[in-house]
Coordinates of C-alpha atoms in Angstrom, one line a residue:
M1 CA -26.6 12.2 13.1
D2 CA -23.5 11.7 11.1
R3 CA -23.0 14.3 8.4
L4 CA -21.8 12.0 5.7
T5 CA -24.8 9.7 6.4
S6 CA -27.2 12.6 6.0
M7 CA -25.5 13.6 2.7
N8 CA -25.9 10.0 1.5
V9 CA -29.6 10.0 2.4
F10 CA -30.0 13.4 0.6
V11 CA -28.3 12.1 -2.6
R12 CA -30.4 8.9 -2.6
T13 CA -33.5 10.9 -2.1
A14 CA -32.7 13.2 -5.0
D15 CA -31.8 10.2 -7.2
L16 CA -34.9 8.1 -6.4
G17 CA -37.3 11.0 -6.4
S18 CA -39.1 10.4 -3.0
F19 CA -38.6 9.9 0.7
A20 CA -40.3 6.6 0.5
A21 CA -38.1 5.2 -2.2
A22 CA -35.0 6.4 -0.4
A23 CA -36.2 4.9 2.8
E24 CA -36.8 1.5 1.1
A25 CA -33.4 1.6 -0.6
L26 CA -31.6 2.5 2.6
R27 CA -33.7 0.3 4.8
I28 CA -34.7 3.1 7.2
S29 CA -38.1 4.7 7.8
P30 CA -39.4 7.7 5.7
Q31 CA -39.5 9.6 9.0
M32 CA -35.7 9.0 9.4
V33 CA -35.1 10.2 5.8
A34 CA -37.0 13.4 6.6
K35 CA -34.9 13.9 9.8
H36 CA -31.7 13.7 7.8
I37 CA -32.9 16.1 5.2
A38 CA -34.2 18.5 7.9
R39 CA -30.8 18.4 9.7
L40 CA -28.9 19.4 6.5
E41 CA -31.4 22.2 5.7
S42 CA -31.1 23.4 9.3
R43 CA -27.4 23.4 9.1
L44 CA -27.3 25.3 5.8
G45 CA -30.2 27.6 6.7
T46 CA -32.0 27.0 3.4
P47 CA -34.4 24.4 1.9
L48 CA -32.8 21.8 -0.3
I49 CA -35.9 20.1 -1.5
N50 CA -39.3 21.6 -2.4
R51 CA -42.0 19.2 -1.4
T52 CA -45.7 19.0 -2.3
T53 CA -48.3 16.3 -1.8
R54 CA -47.6 15.0 -5.4
R55 CA -44.0 15.7 -6.2
Q56 CA -40.7 17.0 -5.0
H57 CA -37.8 18.7 -6.7
L58 CA -34.4 20.2 -5.7
T59 CA -34.0 23.9 -5.1
D60 CA -31.3 25.8 -6.9
I61 CA -29.1 25.5 -3.8
G62 CA -30.2 21.9 -3.5
R63 CA -28.9 21.0 -7.0
S64 CA -25.5 22.6 -6.3
F65 CA -25.3 20.9 -2.9
Y66 CA -26.3 17.6 -4.5
E67 CA -23.4 17.8 -7.0
R68 CA -20.9 18.6 -4.2
C69 CA -22.3 15.8 -2.0
K70 CA -21.7 13.3 -4.7
I71 CA -18.0 14.4 -4.9
V72 CA -17.6 14.3 -1.1
L73 CA -19.2 10.8 -0.8
S74 CA -17.0 9.5 -3.7
E75 CA -13.9 10.8 -2.0
A76 CA -15.0 9.3 1.3
D77 CA -15.5 5.9 -0.4
A78 CA -12.0 6.2 -1.9
A79 CA -10.5 7.0 1.5
D80 CA -12.2 3.9 2.9
A81 CA -10.9 1.8 0.1
I82 CA -7.3 3.0 0.6
A83 CA -7.5 2.3 4.4
L84 CA -9.0 -1.2 3.7
E85 CA -6.3 -1.9 1.1
M86 CA -3.6 -1.0 3.6
K87 CA -5.2 -3.5 6.1
I88 CA -5.2 -6.3 3.6
T89 CA -2.0 -5.5 1.5
P90 CA 1.4 -6.1 3.1
S91 CA 3.4 -2.9 3.5
G92 CA 6.3 -1.5 5.6
T93 CA 9.6 -2.9 6.7
L94 CA 10.0 -6.5 7.9
R95 CA 13.1 -7.6 9.8
V96 CA 14.1 -11.2 9.0
N97 CA 16.9 -13.5 10.3
A98 CA 18.0 -16.7 8.8
P99 CA 21.0 -19.1 8.7
V100 CA 23.8 -18.1 6.3
T101 CA 23.8 -20.9 3.8
F102 CA 20.0 -21.3 3.6
G103 CA 19.6 -17.5 3.5
T104 CA 22.1 -17.0 0.7
S105 CA 21.1 -19.9 -1.5
S106 CA 17.4 -20.4 -1.0
L107 CA 15.8 -17.6 1.0
T108 CA 17.2 -14.6 -0.9
P109 CA 15.7 -15.7 -4.3
F110 CA 12.4 -16.2 -2.6
I111 CA 12.6 -12.7 -1.0
T112 CA 13.3 -11.0 -4.3
H113 CA 10.2 -12.7 -5.7
Y114 CA 8.2 -11.7 -2.6
L115 CA 9.3 -8.0 -2.9
A116 CA 8.2 -8.0 -6.6
Q117 CA 4.8 -9.3 -5.6
Y118 CA 4.3 -6.8 -2.8
P119 CA 6.0 -3.5 -3.9
E120 CA 4.9 -1.7 -0.7
T121 CA 7.2 -3.9 1.5
Q122 CA 10.8 -3.6 2.4
I123 CA 12.8 -6.5 4.0
E124 CA 15.9 -6.2 6.2
L125 CA 17.6 -9.6 6.0
T126 CA 20.3 -10.6 8.5
L127 CA 22.1 -13.9 7.9
S128 CA 23.7 -15.5 10.9
D129 CA 24.3 -19.1 12.2
R130 CA 24.0 -18.0 15.8
L131 CA 20.7 -18.2 17.8
V132 CA 19.5 -14.6 17.9
D133 CA 17.2 -13.1 20.5
P134 CA 14.3 -11.9 18.3
V135 CA 12.8 -9.6 21.0
E136 CA 16.0 -8.0 22.1
E137 CA 17.4 -7.7 18.5
G138 CA 14.1 -6.7 16.9
Y139 CA 13.5 -9.5 14.5
E140 CA 9.9 -10.2 13.4
V141 CA 10.4 -13.4 11.5
I142 CA 13.1 -16.0 11.9
L143 CA 14.1 -19.1 9.9
R144 CA 15.7 -21.8 12.0
I145 CA 17.2 -25.2 11.1
G146 CA 17.5 -27.7 13.9
E147 CA 15.5 -28.7 17.0
L148 CA 13.6 -25.8 18.7
T149 CA 14.2 -24.9 22.3
D150 CA 12.6 -21.5 22.6
S151 CA 9.0 -21.7 23.9
Q152 CA 8.5 -18.0 23.5
M153 CA 8.2 -18.4 19.8
I154 CA 5.3 -19.3 17.5
A155 CA 6.7 -22.0 15.2
Y156 CA 5.4 -23.2 11.8
P157 CA 7.1 -26.3 10.5
L158 CA 8.6 -26.4 7.0
R159 CA 10.0 -29.3 5.0
P160 CA 13.1 -30.8 6.5
Y161 CA 16.5 -29.4 5.6
R162 CA 18.1 -32.3 3.7
L163 CA 21.7 -32.8 2.8
I164 CA 23.0 -34.9 -0.1
A165 CA 26.5 -35.9 -1.2
C166 CA 27.9 -34.8 -4.5
A167 CA 31.0 -34.6 -6.6
S168 CA 32.0 -33.3 -10.0
P169 CA 32.0 -35.7 -13.0
D170 CA 35.8 -35.1 -13.4
Y171 CA 36.5 -36.1 -9.8
L172 CA 34.4 -39.2 -10.0
A173 CA 36.0 -40.2 -13.3
Q174 CA 39.4 -40.0 -11.7
N175 CA 38.7 -41.4 -8.3
G176 CA 35.7 -43.8 -8.8
V177 CA 32.1 -43.6 -7.6
P178 CA 31.6 -44.6 -3.9
E179 CA 28.9 -47.3 -3.5
T180 CA 28.5 -47.2 0.3
P181 CA 29.2 -44.5 2.9
A182 CA 32.2 -46.5 4.2
E183 CA 33.9 -46.1 0.8
L184 CA 34.0 -42.3 1.4
A185 CA 37.1 -43.1 3.6
N186 CA 38.9 -43.5 0.3
H187 CA 37.9 -40.1 -1.0
S188 CA 38.8 -36.5 -0.4
C189 CA 35.8 -35.0 1.4
L190 CA 35.0 -31.3 1.5
V191 CA 33.9 -30.6 5.1
Y192 CA 31.7 -27.8 6.3
G193 CA 32.8 -26.3 9.6
I194 CA 36.0 -26.4 11.6
W195 CA 36.2 -29.3 14.0
S196 CA 38.7 -30.2 16.6
P197 CA 40.0 -33.8 17.3
Q198 CA 37.8 -33.8 20.4
A199 CA 34.7 -33.1 18.3
P200 CA 35.2 -34.6 14.8
C201 CA 32.8 -34.1 11.9
R202 CA 30.2 -36.8 11.4
W203 CA 28.3 -37.6 8.2
Q204 CA 25.3 -39.8 8.7
F205 CA 23.5 -41.8 6.0
Y206 CA 20.4 -43.9 6.3
K207 CA 19.1 -46.9 4.4
E208 CA 16.2 -49.2 5.4
G209 CA 16.0 -47.7 8.8
K210 CA 19.7 -48.2 9.6
M211 CA 22.2 -45.4 10.1
Q212 CA 25.8 -45.5 8.9
E213 CA 28.1 -42.8 10.3
I214 CA 31.5 -41.8 8.9
H215 CA 34.1 -39.3 9.9
P216 CA 35.0 -37.5 6.6
E217 CA 38.6 -36.6 5.9
G218 CA 39.9 -34.3 3.3
R219 CA 42.4 -31.5 2.5
L220 CA 39.8 -28.7 2.6
R221 CA 37.5 -27.6 5.4
S222 CA 35.6 -24.3 5.5
N223 CA 32.9 -22.6 7.5
D224 CA 31.6 -21.0 4.3
W225 CA 29.5 -23.3 2.2
R226 CA 30.1 -21.3 -1.0
A227 CA 33.8 -22.1 -0.8
L228 CA 33.0 -25.8 -0.6
L229 CA 30.6 -25.7 -3.4
H230 CA 33.2 -24.0 -5.6
A231 CA 35.7 -26.6 -4.7
A232 CA 33.3 -29.5 -5.4
V233 CA 32.4 -28.1 -8.8
S234 CA 36.2 -27.6 -9.5
G235 CA 36.8 -31.3 -8.9
Y236 CA 38.5 -31.3 -5.5
G237 CA 36.3 -33.9 -3.7
V238 CA 33.0 -35.0 -2.3
T239 CA 30.9 -32.6 -0.4
L240 CA 27.7 -32.9 1.7
G241 CA 25.4 -30.0 1.2
P242 CA 21.8 -28.7 1.1
E243 CA 19.7 -30.6 -1.5
D244 CA 18.0 -27.4 -2.7
V245 CA 21.3 -25.9 -3.8
L246 CA 23.0 -29.0 -5.1
K247 CA 20.0 -29.9 -7.3
E248 CA 20.7 -26.9 -9.4
E249 CA 24.3 -28.0 -9.9
I250 CA 23.2 -31.5 -10.6
N251 CA 20.6 -30.4 -13.2
A252 CA 23.3 -28.2 -14.8
G253 CA 25.6 -31.2 -15.0
R254 CA 28.3 -29.6 -12.9
L255 CA 27.8 -32.2 -10.0
I256 CA 26.6 -35.7 -9.7
Q257 CA 24.9 -37.1 -6.6
V258 CA 26.7 -40.0 -5.0
L259 CA 25.1 -42.6 -2.7
P260 CA 21.6 -41.9 -4.2
G261 CA 20.3 -45.0 -2.5
Y262 CA 21.0 -43.6 0.9
E263 CA 19.2 -40.8 2.7
G264 CA 21.6 -38.1 3.9
P265 CA 21.2 -36.2 7.1
S266 CA 18.1 -34.0 7.6
R267 CA 17.2 -31.4 10.2
P268 CA 13.8 -29.9 11.0
M269 CA 13.3 -26.4 9.7
H270 CA 10.8 -23.8 11.0
V271 CA 9.7 -20.2 10.4
L272 CA 9.1 -18.5 13.7
T273 CA 7.8 -15.2 15.1
P274 CA 7.8 -14.0 18.7
A275 CA 4.7 -15.1 20.6
G276 CA 4.0 -11.6 22.0
L277 CA 4.4 -9.8 18.7
R278 CA 1.2 -8.4 17.0
Q279 CA 0.6 -10.4 13.9
T280 CA 0.4 -7.6 11.3
V281 CA -0.5 -8.2 7.7
K282 CA 3.1 -8.0 6.6
I283 CA 4.1 -10.7 9.1
R284 CA 1.2 -13.0 8.3
S285 CA 1.7 -12.6 4.5
F286 CA 5.4 -13.3 4.7
I287 CA 5.0 -16.4 6.9
Q288 CA 2.3 -17.7 4.6
A289 CA 4.5 -17.2 1.6
V290 CA 7.4 -19.0 3.3
K291 CA 5.2 -21.9 4.2
Q292 CA 4.0 -22.2 0.6
A293 CA 7.6 -22.0 -0.8
F294 CA 9.3 -24.2 1.7
G295 CA 6.5 -26.2 3.4

Protein backbone atom coordinates (compact mmCIF):
# COMPACT_ATOMS: atom_id res chain seq x y z
CA MET A 1 0.00 0.00 0.00
CA ASP A 2 1.17 3.50 -0.78
CA ARG A 3 2.03 5.48 2.31
CA LEU A 4 0.50 8.74 1.10
CA THR A 5 -2.68 6.88 0.14
CA SER A 6 -2.92 5.41 3.62
CA MET A 7 -2.42 8.88 5.13
CA ASN A 8 -5.20 10.25 2.91
CA VAL A 9 -7.55 7.43 3.99
CA PHE A 10 -6.73 8.13 7.66
CA VAL A 11 -7.41 11.87 7.31
CA ARG A 12 -10.72 11.28 5.50
CA THR A 13 -11.73 8.79 8.16
CA ALA A 14 -10.97 11.26 10.93
CA ASP A 15 -12.79 14.06 9.10
CA LEU A 16 -15.91 12.02 8.31
CA GLY A 17 -16.09 10.15 11.62
CA SER A 18 -16.42 6.56 10.42
CA PHE A 19 -14.87 3.90 8.23
CA ALA A 20 -18.10 3.57 6.26
CA ALA A 21 -18.31 7.27 5.46
CA ALA A 22 -14.65 7.37 4.41
CA ALA A 23 -15.16 4.26 2.28
CA GLU A 24 -18.12 5.84 0.49
CA ALA A 25 -16.24 9.12 -0.12
CA LEU A 26 -13.12 7.36 -1.41
CA ARG A 27 -15.12 4.72 -3.34
CA ILE A 28 -13.40 1.80 -1.65
CA SER A 29 -14.69 -0.85 0.75
CA PRO A 30 -14.81 -0.35 4.55
CA GLN A 31 -12.48 -3.33 4.79
CA MET A 32 -9.90 -1.53 2.65
CA VAL A 33 -10.20 1.54 4.86
CA ALA A 34 -9.51 -0.65 7.87
CA LYS A 35 -6.43 -2.14 6.15
CA HIS A 36 -4.98 1.28 5.48
CA ILE A 37 -5.49 2.39 9.09
CA ALA A 38 -4.06 -0.89 10.38
CA ARG A 39 -1.00 -0.49 8.18
CA LEU A 40 -0.27 2.97 9.61
CA GLU A 41 -0.82 1.78 13.16
CA SER A 42 1.50 -1.18 12.57
CA ARG A 43 4.15 1.07 11.11
CA LEU A 44 3.94 3.51 14.04
CA GLY A 45 3.49 0.79 16.69
CA THR A 46 0.56 2.57 18.33
CA PRO A 47 -3.21 2.96 17.83
CA LEU A 48 -4.36 6.05 15.98
CA ILE A 49 -8.12 5.57 16.35
CA ASN A 50 -10.02 4.12 19.30
CA ARG A 51 -13.00 2.25 17.96
CA THR A 52 -16.14 0.98 19.74
CA THR A 53 -19.37 -0.42 18.33
CA ARG A 54 -21.00 3.01 18.49
CA ARG A 55 -18.27 5.59 17.93
CA GLN A 56 -14.64 6.23 17.19
CA HIS A 57 -12.19 8.96 18.18
CA LEU A 58 -8.56 9.77 17.63
CA THR A 59 -5.96 8.92 20.22
CA ASP A 60 -3.60 11.64 21.44
CA ILE A 61 -0.95 10.37 19.02
CA GLY A 62 -3.65 10.03 16.39
CA ARG A 63 -4.56 13.72 16.71
CA SER A 64 -0.92 14.81 16.34
CA PHE A 65 -0.41 12.42 13.44
CA TYR A 66 -3.62 13.71 11.82
CA GLU A 67 -2.34 17.31 11.82
CA ARG A 68 1.01 16.32 10.34
CA CYS A 69 -0.68 14.15 7.71
CA LYS A 70 -2.71 17.13 6.51
CA ILE A 71 0.49 19.13 6.06
CA VAL A 72 2.22 16.27 4.22
CA LEU A 73 -0.76 15.72 1.92
CA SER A 74 -1.00 19.45 1.20
CA GLU A 75 2.69 19.59 0.26
CA ALA A 76 2.28 16.51 -1.95
CA ASP A 77 -0.62 18.19 -3.76
CA ALA A 78 1.49 21.33 -4.20
CA ALA A 79 4.36 19.28 -5.66
CA ASP A 80 1.96 17.60 -8.09
CA ALA A 81 0.61 21.00 -9.11
CA ILE A 82 4.11 22.33 -9.79
CA ALA A 83 4.98 19.30 -11.91
CA LEU A 84 1.71 19.61 -13.82
CA GLU A 85 2.27 23.31 -14.41
CA MET A 86 5.74 22.60 -15.78
CA LYS A 87 4.16 20.11 -18.21
CA ILE A 88 1.60 22.60 -19.49
CA THR A 89 3.56 25.88 -19.18
CA PRO A 90 6.37 26.60 -21.67
CA SER A 91 9.79 26.83 -20.05
CA GLY A 92 13.45 26.50 -20.99
CA THR A 93 15.55 27.72 -23.91
CA LEU A 94 14.27 27.53 -27.48
CA ARG A 95 16.66 27.86 -30.44
CA VAL A 96 15.04 29.59 -33.42
CA ASN A 97 16.35 30.43 -36.91
CA ALA A 98 14.74 32.85 -39.37
CA PRO A 99 15.58 34.95 -42.47
CA VAL A 100 17.26 38.26 -41.71
CA THR A 101 14.67 40.77 -42.94
CA PHE A 102 11.61 38.93 -41.63
CA GLY A 103 13.39 38.12 -38.37
CA THR A 104 14.44 41.71 -37.76
CA SER A 105 11.25 43.47 -38.79
CA SER A 106 8.42 41.09 -37.92
CA LEU A 107 9.59 38.13 -35.86
CA THR A 108 11.55 40.00 -33.18
CA PRO A 109 8.57 42.11 -32.01
CA PHE A 110 6.53 38.90 -31.87
CA ILE A 111 9.24 37.16 -29.81
CA THR A 112 9.44 39.95 -27.24
CA HIS A 113 5.67 39.68 -26.77
CA TYR A 114 5.95 35.90 -26.45
CA LEU A 115 8.70 36.18 -23.82
CA ALA A 116 6.55 38.58 -21.81
CA GLN A 117 3.69 36.10 -21.95
CA TYR A 118 5.85 33.13 -20.89
CA PRO A 119 8.47 34.39 -18.40
CA GLU A 120 9.97 30.92 -17.90
CA THR A 121 11.17 30.76 -21.51
CA GLN A 122 14.36 31.97 -23.15
CA ILE A 123 14.86 32.25 -26.92
CA GLU A 124 18.12 32.12 -28.85
CA LEU A 125 17.30 33.73 -32.22
CA THR A 126 19.73 33.38 -35.12
CA LEU A 127 19.03 35.36 -38.29
CA SER A 128 20.46 34.05 -41.55
CA ASP A 129 19.33 33.87 -45.17
CA ARG A 130 21.14 30.59 -45.81
CA LEU A 131 19.40 27.22 -45.46
CA VAL A 132 20.55 25.91 -42.10
CA ASP A 133 20.68 22.24 -41.10
CA PRO A 134 18.40 22.18 -38.03
CA VAL A 135 19.61 18.82 -36.72
CA GLU A 136 23.32 19.48 -37.15
CA GLU A 137 23.09 23.08 -35.93
CA GLY A 138 20.64 22.40 -33.12
CA TYR A 139 17.64 24.51 -34.14
CA GLU A 140 14.26 23.48 -32.77
CA VAL A 141 12.09 25.89 -34.77
CA ILE A 142 12.82 27.44 -38.17
CA LEU A 143 10.98 30.09 -40.19
CA ARG A 144 11.47 29.76 -43.93
CA ILE A 145 10.37 31.83 -46.90
CA GLY A 146 10.17 30.09 -50.28
CA GLU A 147 9.45 26.63 -51.58
CA LEU A 148 10.29 23.75 -49.26
CA THR A 149 12.64 20.96 -50.28
CA ASP A 150 13.49 19.29 -46.95
CA SER A 151 11.24 16.26 -46.31
CA GLN A 152 12.80 15.71 -42.88
CA MET A 153 10.89 18.67 -41.45
CA ILE A 154 7.36 19.04 -40.13
CA ALA A 155 6.03 22.16 -41.85
CA TYR A 156 3.11 24.40 -40.88
CA PRO A 157 2.02 26.91 -43.55
CA LEU A 158 1.78 30.59 -42.72
CA ARG A 159 0.38 33.45 -44.78
CA PRO A 160 2.40 34.23 -47.93
CA TYR A 161 5.31 36.64 -47.65
CA ARG A 162 4.08 39.48 -49.87
CA LEU A 163 6.10 42.31 -51.36
CA ILE A 164 4.77 45.72 -52.35
CA ALA A 165 6.36 48.72 -54.11
CA CYS A 166 6.70 52.03 -52.27
CA ALA A 167 8.34 55.42 -52.50
CA SER A 168 8.40 58.56 -50.39
CA PRO A 169 5.94 61.42 -50.99
CA ASP A 170 8.84 63.74 -51.91
CA TYR A 171 10.24 61.33 -54.48
CA LEU A 172 6.84 60.85 -56.14
CA ALA A 173 6.19 64.60 -56.15
CA GLN A 174 9.45 65.16 -58.03
CA ASN A 175 9.40 62.14 -60.35
CA GLY A 176 5.74 61.29 -60.84
CA VAL A 177 3.68 58.28 -59.83
CA PRO A 178 4.11 55.14 -62.00
CA GLU A 179 0.80 53.78 -63.25
CA THR A 180 2.10 50.47 -64.63
CA PRO A 181 5.08 48.23 -63.84
CA ALA A 182 6.64 49.16 -67.19
CA GLU A 183 6.83 52.80 -66.09
CA LEU A 184 9.29 51.79 -63.34
CA ALA A 185 11.91 51.81 -66.11
CA ASN A 186 11.77 55.61 -65.83
CA HIS A 187 12.36 55.55 -62.07
CA SER A 188 15.29 54.99 -59.77
CA CYS A 189 14.71 51.62 -58.11
CA LEU A 190 16.23 50.52 -54.82
CA VAL A 191 17.13 46.88 -55.38
CA TYR A 192 17.57 44.21 -52.72
CA GLY A 193 20.53 41.90 -53.31
CA ILE A 194 23.57 42.03 -55.54
CA TRP A 195 23.00 40.60 -59.03
CA SER A 196 25.39 40.02 -61.89
CA PRO A 197 24.61 40.75 -65.55
CA GLN A 198 24.16 37.01 -66.01
CA ALA A 199 21.48 36.92 -63.31
CA PRO A 200 19.66 40.29 -63.29
CA CYS A 201 17.09 41.20 -60.67
CA ARG A 202 13.45 40.65 -61.60
CA TRP A 203 10.37 42.33 -60.14
CA GLN A 204 7.13 40.59 -60.98
CA PHE A 205 3.65 42.11 -60.74
CA TYR A 206 0.29 40.44 -61.33
CA LYS A 207 -3.06 41.77 -62.48
CA GLU A 208 -6.11 39.79 -63.58
CA GLY A 209 -4.04 36.63 -63.73
CA LYS A 210 -1.36 38.12 -65.99
CA MET A 211 2.23 38.59 -64.91
CA GLN A 212 4.37 41.57 -65.86
CA GLU A 213 8.11 41.35 -65.21
CA ILE A 214 10.61 44.19 -65.15
CA HIS A 215 14.33 44.45 -64.53
CA PRO A 216 14.67 47.32 -62.05
CA GLU A 217 17.53 49.76 -62.45
CA GLY A 218 18.83 52.26 -59.96
CA ARG A 219 21.86 53.81 -58.33
CA LEU A 220 21.63 51.83 -55.09
CA ARG A 221 21.60 48.08 -54.47
CA SER A 222 22.10 46.41 -51.13
CA ASN A 223 21.86 43.02 -49.47
CA ASP A 224 20.52 44.72 -46.32
CA TRP A 225 16.86 45.61 -46.45
CA ARG A 226 17.21 48.23 -43.69
CA ALA A 227 19.57 50.23 -45.90
CA LEU A 228 17.03 50.24 -48.73
CA LEU A 229 14.21 51.19 -46.40
CA HIS A 230 16.20 54.16 -45.11
CA ALA A 231 16.98 55.22 -48.68
CA ALA A 232 13.33 54.94 -49.71
CA VAL A 233 12.13 57.03 -46.77
CA SER A 234 14.85 59.57 -47.60
CA GLY A 235 13.45 59.96 -51.12
CA TYR A 236 16.03 58.11 -53.23
CA GLY A 237 13.71 55.88 -55.21
CA VAL A 238 11.13 53.12 -55.42
CA THR A 239 11.70 49.99 -53.41
CA LEU A 240 10.05 46.59 -53.34
CA GLY A 241 9.82 45.20 -49.84
CA PRO A 242 7.84 43.17 -47.31
CA GLU A 243 4.26 44.34 -46.91
CA ASP A 244 4.27 43.92 -43.11
CA VAL A 245 7.16 46.37 -42.72
CA LEU A 246 6.12 48.89 -45.36
CA LYS A 247 2.56 49.15 -44.03
CA GLU A 248 3.95 50.77 -40.89
CA GLU A 249 5.82 53.33 -43.00
CA ILE A 250 2.71 53.91 -45.15
CA ASN A 251 0.50 54.42 -42.09
CA ALA A 252 3.05 56.88 -40.71
CA GLY A 253 3.00 58.83 -43.99
CA ARG A 254 6.69 58.28 -44.70
CA LEU A 255 6.01 56.11 -47.77
CA ILE A 256 3.23 55.70 -50.32
CA GLN A 257 2.40 52.43 -52.05
CA VAL A 258 2.76 52.60 -55.82
CA LEU A 259 1.00 50.29 -58.27
CA PRO A 260 -1.71 49.43 -55.71
CA GLY A 261 -3.81 47.87 -58.46
CA TYR A 262 -1.16 45.19 -59.00
CA GLU A 263 -0.18 42.31 -56.76
CA GLY A 264 3.50 42.19 -56.01
CA PRO A 265 5.54 39.03 -55.72
CA SER A 266 4.67 36.63 -52.91
CA ARG A 267 6.46 33.56 -51.60
CA PRO A 268 5.20 30.76 -49.36
CA MET A 269 6.23 30.95 -45.72
CA HIS A 270 6.34 28.13 -43.18
CA VAL A 271 7.30 27.46 -39.59
CA LEU A 272 9.15 24.15 -39.31
CA THR A 273 10.54 21.76 -36.74
CA PRO A 274 12.68 18.64 -37.29
CA ALA A 275 10.54 15.54 -37.76
CA GLY A 276 12.51 13.45 -35.27
CA LEU A 277 12.50 16.07 -32.51
CA ARG A 278 10.32 15.46 -29.46
CA GLN A 279 7.50 18.00 -29.45
CA THR A 280 7.96 19.59 -26.03
CA VAL A 281 5.55 22.13 -24.56
CA LYS A 282 7.88 25.02 -25.41
CA ILE A 283 8.06 23.95 -29.08
CA ARG A 284 4.33 23.36 -29.44
CA SER A 285 3.51 26.61 -27.69
CA PHE A 286 5.88 28.69 -29.81
CA ILE A 287 4.72 27.16 -33.10
CA GLN A 288 1.07 27.69 -32.16
CA ALA A 289 1.79 31.31 -31.30
CA VAL A 290 3.62 31.81 -34.63
CA LYS A 291 0.68 30.31 -36.51
CA GLN A 292 -1.74 32.66 -34.75
CA ALA A 293 0.43 35.71 -35.40
CA PHE A 294 1.49 34.97 -38.99
CA GLY A 295 -1.03 32.38 -40.16
